PDB file of C-alpha atoms and ligand atoms in Angstrom:
ATOM      1  CA  UNK A   1      -0.018  -0.007  -0.002  1.00 91.00           C
ATOM      2  CA  UNK A   2       1.115   3.526  -0.698  1.00 94.00           C
ATOM      3  CA  UNK A   3       1.848   5.748   2.312  1.00 95.00           C
ATOM      4  CA  UNK A   4      -1.095   8.041   1.607  1.00 95.00           C
ATOM      5  CA  UNK A   5      -3.422   5.084   1.423  1.00 96.00           C
ATOM      6  CA  UNK A   6      -2.090   3.709   4.700  1.00 97.00           C
ATOM      7  CA  UNK A   7      -2.702   7.035   6.440  1.00 98.00           C
ATOM      8  CA  UNK A   8      -6.270   7.117   5.125  1.00 97.00           C
ATOM      9  CA  UNK A   9      -6.879   3.577   6.350  1.00 98.00           C
ATOM     10  CA  UNK A  10      -5.403   4.380   9.767  1.00 98.00           C
ATOM     11  CA  UNK A  11      -7.633   7.421  10.127  1.00 98.00           C
ATOM     12  CA  UNK A  12     -10.717   5.297   9.294  1.00 98.00           C
ATOM     13  CA  UNK A  13      -9.679   2.643  11.859  1.00 98.00           C
ATOM     14  CA  UNK A  14      -9.122   5.312  14.524  1.00 98.00           C
ATOM     15  CA  UNK A  15     -12.586   6.757  13.859  1.00 98.00           C
ATOM     16  CA  UNK A  16     -14.208   3.321  13.878  1.00 98.00           C
ATOM     17  CA  UNK A  17     -13.148   2.732  17.506  1.00 98.00           C
ATOM     18  CA  UNK A  18     -15.845   5.112  18.659  1.00 98.00           C
ATOM     19  CA  UNK A  19     -18.628   2.891  17.339  1.00 98.00           C
ATOM     20  CA  UNK A  20     -17.414  -0.003  19.475  1.00 98.00           C
ATOM     21  CA  UNK A  21     -20.001  -1.619  21.797  1.00 99.00           C
ATOM     22  CA  UNK A  22     -17.829  -2.638  24.741  1.00 98.00           C
ATOM     23  CA  UNK A  23     -19.769  -2.480  28.061  1.00 98.00           C
ATOM     24  CA  UNK A  24     -17.696  -5.452  29.439  1.00 98.00           C
ATOM     25  CA  UNK A  25     -14.135  -4.835  28.438  1.00 98.00           C
ATOM     26  CA  UNK A  26     -14.293  -1.120  27.781  1.00 98.00           C
ATOM     27  CA  UNK A  27     -11.543  -1.883  25.190  1.00 98.00           C
ATOM     28  CA  UNK A  28     -12.467  -0.102  21.955  1.00 98.00           C
ATOM     29  CA  UNK A  29     -11.090  -1.462  18.704  1.00 98.00           C
ATOM     30  CA  UNK A  30     -11.610  -0.062  15.205  1.00 99.00           C
ATOM     31  CA  UNK A  31     -10.790  -1.780  11.943  1.00 99.00           C
ATOM     32  CA  UNK A  32     -10.735  -0.400   8.434  1.00 98.00           C
ATOM     33  CA  UNK A  33     -10.589  -2.621   5.379  1.00 98.00           C
ATOM     34  CA  UNK A  34      -9.470  -1.308   1.979  1.00 98.00           C
ATOM     35  CA  UNK A  35     -10.928  -2.839  -1.162  1.00 98.00           C
ATOM     36  CA  UNK A  36      -8.741  -3.099  -4.290  1.00 96.00           C
ATOM     37  CA  UNK A  37     -11.004  -0.389  -5.838  1.00 97.00           C
ATOM     38  CA  UNK A  38     -10.093   2.014  -3.027  1.00 96.00           C
ATOM     39  CA  UNK A  39     -13.286   1.713  -0.938  1.00 98.00           C
ATOM     40  CA  UNK A  40     -12.986   1.637   2.854  1.00 98.00           C
ATOM     41  CA  UNK A  41     -15.261  -0.527   5.005  1.00 98.00           C
ATOM     42  CA  UNK A  42     -14.978  -0.188   8.811  1.00 98.00           C
ATOM     43  CA  UNK A  43     -15.776  -2.356  11.773  1.00 98.00           C
ATOM     44  CA  UNK A  44     -15.719  -2.253  15.514  1.00 99.00           C
ATOM     45  CA  UNK A  45     -15.859  -4.823  18.286  1.00 98.00           C
ATOM     46  CA  UNK A  46     -19.416  -5.715  19.416  1.00 99.00           C
ATOM     47  CA  UNK A  47     -19.577  -7.457  22.785  1.00 98.00           C
ATOM     48  CA  UNK A  48     -22.255  -9.541  24.418  1.00 98.00           C
ATOM     49  CA  UNK A  49     -23.314 -10.434  27.985  1.00 98.00           C
ATOM     50  CA  UNK A  50     -22.442 -13.982  26.994  1.00 98.00           C
ATOM     51  CA  UNK A  51     -18.823 -12.904  26.532  1.00 98.00           C
ATOM     52  CA  UNK A  52     -17.757 -15.602  24.063  1.00 97.00           C
ATOM     53  CA  UNK A  53     -20.255 -14.275  21.562  1.00 98.00           C
ATOM     54  CA  UNK A  54     -18.383 -10.995  21.290  1.00 98.00           C
ATOM     55  CA  UNK A  55     -17.185 -10.116  17.788  1.00 98.00           C
ATOM     56  CA  UNK A  56     -13.812  -8.475  17.150  1.00 98.00           C
ATOM     57  CA  UNK A  57     -13.518  -5.349  15.003  1.00 99.00           C
ATOM     58  CA  UNK A  58     -11.537  -7.180  12.349  1.00 98.00           C
ATOM     59  CA  UNK A  59     -14.218  -9.819  11.815  1.00 98.00           C
ATOM     60  CA  UNK A  60     -17.030  -7.217  11.942  1.00 98.00           C
ATOM     61  CA  UNK A  61     -15.289  -5.339   9.040  1.00 98.00           C
ATOM     62  CA  UNK A  62     -14.761  -8.521   6.979  1.00 98.00           C
ATOM     63  CA  UNK A  63     -18.347  -9.758   7.480  1.00 98.00           C
ATOM     64  CA  UNK A  64     -19.783  -6.328   6.713  1.00 98.00           C
ATOM     65  CA  UNK A  65     -17.701  -6.044   3.562  1.00 98.00           C
ATOM     66  CA  UNK A  66     -18.444  -9.531   2.246  1.00 98.00           C
ATOM     67  CA  UNK A  67     -22.166  -9.116   2.947  1.00 98.00           C
ATOM     68  CA  UNK A  68     -22.055  -5.986   0.846  1.00 97.00           C
ATOM     69  CA  UNK A  69     -20.462  -7.856  -2.086  1.00 98.00           C
ATOM     70  CA  UNK A  70     -16.833  -6.910  -1.462  1.00 98.00           C
ATOM     71  CA  UNK A  71     -14.245  -9.711  -1.502  1.00 98.00           C
ATOM     72  CA  UNK A  72     -11.061  -8.253  -2.996  1.00 98.00           C
ATOM     73  CA  UNK A  73      -9.088  -6.461  -0.314  1.00 98.00           C
ATOM     74  CA  UNK A  74      -5.814  -4.580  -0.470  1.00 97.00           C
ATOM     75  CA  UNK A  75      -5.166  -4.191   3.263  1.00 98.00           C
ATOM     76  CA  UNK A  76      -6.486  -3.476   6.728  1.00 98.00           C
ATOM     77  CA  UNK A  77      -5.714  -1.135   9.632  1.00 98.00           C
ATOM     78  CA  UNK A  78      -6.597  -1.948  13.233  1.00 99.00           C
ATOM     79  CA  UNK A  79      -6.598   0.802  15.895  1.00 98.00           C
ATOM     80  CA  UNK A  80      -7.059   0.879  19.656  1.00 98.00           C
ATOM     81  CA  UNK A  81      -6.889   3.386  22.504  1.00 98.00           C
ATOM     82  CA  UNK A  82      -3.761   3.169  24.659  1.00 96.00           C
ATOM     83  CA  UNK A  83      -0.077   3.080  23.894  1.00 98.00           C
ATOM     84  CA  UNK A  84       0.137  -0.488  22.675  1.00 98.00           C
ATOM     85  CA  UNK A  85      -1.398  -1.598  19.379  1.00 98.00           C
ATOM     86  CA  UNK A  86      -3.603  -4.686  19.473  1.00 96.00           C
ATOM     87  CA  UNK A  87      -2.498  -8.031  18.193  1.00 96.00           C
ATOM     88  CA  UNK A  88      -5.357  -9.696  16.316  1.00 98.00           C
ATOM     89  CA  UNK A  89      -6.705 -12.849  17.986  1.00 98.00           C
ATOM     90  CA  UNK A  90      -6.300 -16.268  16.428  1.00 98.00           C
ATOM     91  CA  UNK A  91      -9.902 -16.422  15.186  1.00 98.00           C
ATOM     92  CA  UNK A  92      -9.532 -13.114  13.368  1.00 98.00           C
ATOM     93  CA  UNK A  93      -6.207 -14.187  11.796  1.00 98.00           C
ATOM     94  CA  UNK A  94      -7.899 -17.240  10.300  1.00 98.00           C
ATOM     95  CA  UNK A  95     -10.871 -15.190   9.013  1.00 98.00           C
ATOM     96  CA  UNK A  96      -8.563 -12.535   7.574  1.00 98.00           C
ATOM     97  CA  UNK A  97      -6.510 -15.249   5.791  1.00 98.00           C
ATOM     98  CA  UNK A  98      -9.660 -16.389   3.972  1.00 98.00           C
ATOM     99  CA  UNK A  99      -9.680 -13.082   2.076  1.00 98.00           C
ATOM    100  CA  UNK A 100      -6.056 -11.917   2.165  1.00 98.00           C
ATOM    101  CA  UNK A 101      -2.996 -13.401   0.440  1.00 96.00           C
ATOM    102  CA  UNK A 102       0.146 -14.085   2.453  1.00 97.00           C
ATOM    103  CA  UNK A 103       1.734 -10.827   1.315  1.00 97.00           C
ATOM    104  CA  UNK A 104      -1.204  -8.559   2.277  1.00 97.00           C
ATOM    105  CA  UNK A 105      -0.336  -5.790   4.737  1.00 98.00           C
ATOM    106  CA  UNK A 106      -2.151  -5.365   8.026  1.00 98.00           C
ATOM    107  CA  UNK A 107      -1.411  -2.190   9.941  1.00 98.00           C
ATOM    108  CA  UNK A 108      -1.630  -2.325  13.750  1.00 98.00           C
ATOM    109  CA  UNK A 109      -1.765   1.098  15.487  1.00 98.00           C
ATOM    110  CA  UNK A 110      -2.135   2.648  18.871  1.00 98.00           C
ATOM    111  CA  UNK A 111      -4.111   5.722  19.828  1.00 98.00           C
ATOM    112  CA  UNK A 112      -1.601   7.985  18.114  1.00 98.00           C
ATOM    113  CA  UNK A 113      -1.954   6.090  14.885  1.00 98.00           C
ATOM    114  CA  UNK A 114       1.542   4.690  15.364  1.00 98.00           C
ATOM    115  CA  UNK A 115       2.534   1.069  15.205  1.00 98.00           C
ATOM    116  CA  UNK A 116       3.694  -1.525  12.738  1.00 98.00           C
ATOM    117  CA  UNK A 117       2.816  -3.309   9.560  1.00 98.00           C
ATOM    118  CA  UNK A 118       2.611  -7.106   9.498  1.00 98.00           C
ATOM    119  CA  UNK A 119       2.097  -9.252   6.463  1.00 98.00           C
ATOM    120  CA  UNK A 120      -0.703 -11.836   6.587  1.00 98.00           C
ATOM    121  CA  UNK A 121       1.959 -14.535   6.525  1.00 98.00           C
ATOM    122  CA  UNK A 122       3.686 -13.058   9.602  1.00 98.00           C
ATOM    123  CA  UNK A 123       0.339 -13.065  11.410  1.00 98.00           C
ATOM    124  CA  UNK A 124      -0.585 -16.585  10.521  1.00 98.00           C
ATOM    125  CA  UNK A 125       2.270 -18.680   9.072  1.00 98.00           C
ATOM    126  CA  UNK A 126       1.321 -22.039   7.677  1.00 96.00           C
ATOM    127  CA  UNK A 127      -2.349 -21.149   7.564  1.00 97.00           C
ATOM    128  CA  UNK A 128      -5.007 -23.683   6.719  1.00 96.00           C
ATOM    129  CA  UNK A 129      -6.726 -22.517   3.530  1.00 96.00           C
ATOM    130  CA  UNK A 130      -9.162 -23.779   0.884  1.00 95.00           C
ATOM    131  CA  UNK A 131      -6.112 -24.932  -1.077  1.00 95.00           C
ATOM    132  CA  UNK A 132      -5.315 -27.495   1.560  1.00 97.00           C
ATOM    133  CA  UNK A 133      -8.447 -29.475   0.799  1.00 97.00           C
TER     134      UNK A 133
HETATM  135  N1  THU B   1     -10.665  -7.241  20.223  1.00 67.11           N
HETATM  136  C1  THU B   1     -10.740  -6.880  18.957  1.00 67.11           C
HETATM  137  O1  THU B   1     -11.842  -6.399  18.553  1.00 67.11           O
HETATM  138  N2  THU B   1      -9.709  -6.985  18.114  1.00 67.11           N
HETATM  139  C2  THU B   1      -8.476  -7.347  18.545  1.00 67.11           C
HETATM  140  O2  THU B   1      -7.559  -7.440  17.687  1.00 67.11           O
HETATM  141  C3  THU B   1      -8.235  -7.801  19.912  1.00 67.11           C
HETATM  142  C4  THU B   1      -9.442  -7.918  20.744  1.00 67.11           C
HETATM  143  C5  THU B   1     -11.795  -7.099  21.126  1.00 67.11           C
HETATM  144  C6  THU B   1     -12.549  -8.290  21.545  1.00 67.11           C
HETATM  145  C7  THU B   1     -13.205  -7.811  22.835  1.00 67.11           C
HETATM  146  O3  THU B   1     -14.320  -7.082  22.550  1.00 67.11           O
HETATM  147  C8  THU B   1     -12.127  -6.824  23.432  1.00 67.11           C
HETATM  148  O4  THU B   1     -11.286  -6.521  22.333  1.00 67.11           O
HETATM  149  C9  THU B   1     -11.317  -7.408  24.549  1.00 67.11           C
HETATM  150  O5  THU B   1     -10.814  -8.661  24.202  1.00 67.11           O
END
């Protein structure tokens, strides 16, 4: 991704945090997914009183996008409040891998929009994919 695109994606992820429904953890996460056509689709975490049913921001963004007909993604940014960027959970890594190639870039940032870029392969090496079957 170009630097300007990365910055646009980070800003969208930072803004998406404020939609988070987090009465249990109070840990707001925002995600922004970039389609190959340049469209941005956001997501936030949505928690539940039955904690295990909570949905992470990354999966919210993916499921929103796919349900709107988008499947070709160029990258994602994930933003939190606090000094330390979030590390996507295992479930999200597997769901992301369904729609991202190994070389796709996932940006993980803190409240200042600072952090790091990881490739899909770094996040989930040796992933199980449809090609394994
Ligand atoms: N969470 C995310 O939304 N994304 C991450 O990358 C890490 C964790 C959410 C799940 C739950 O709502 C809260 O953060 C605390 O685990």
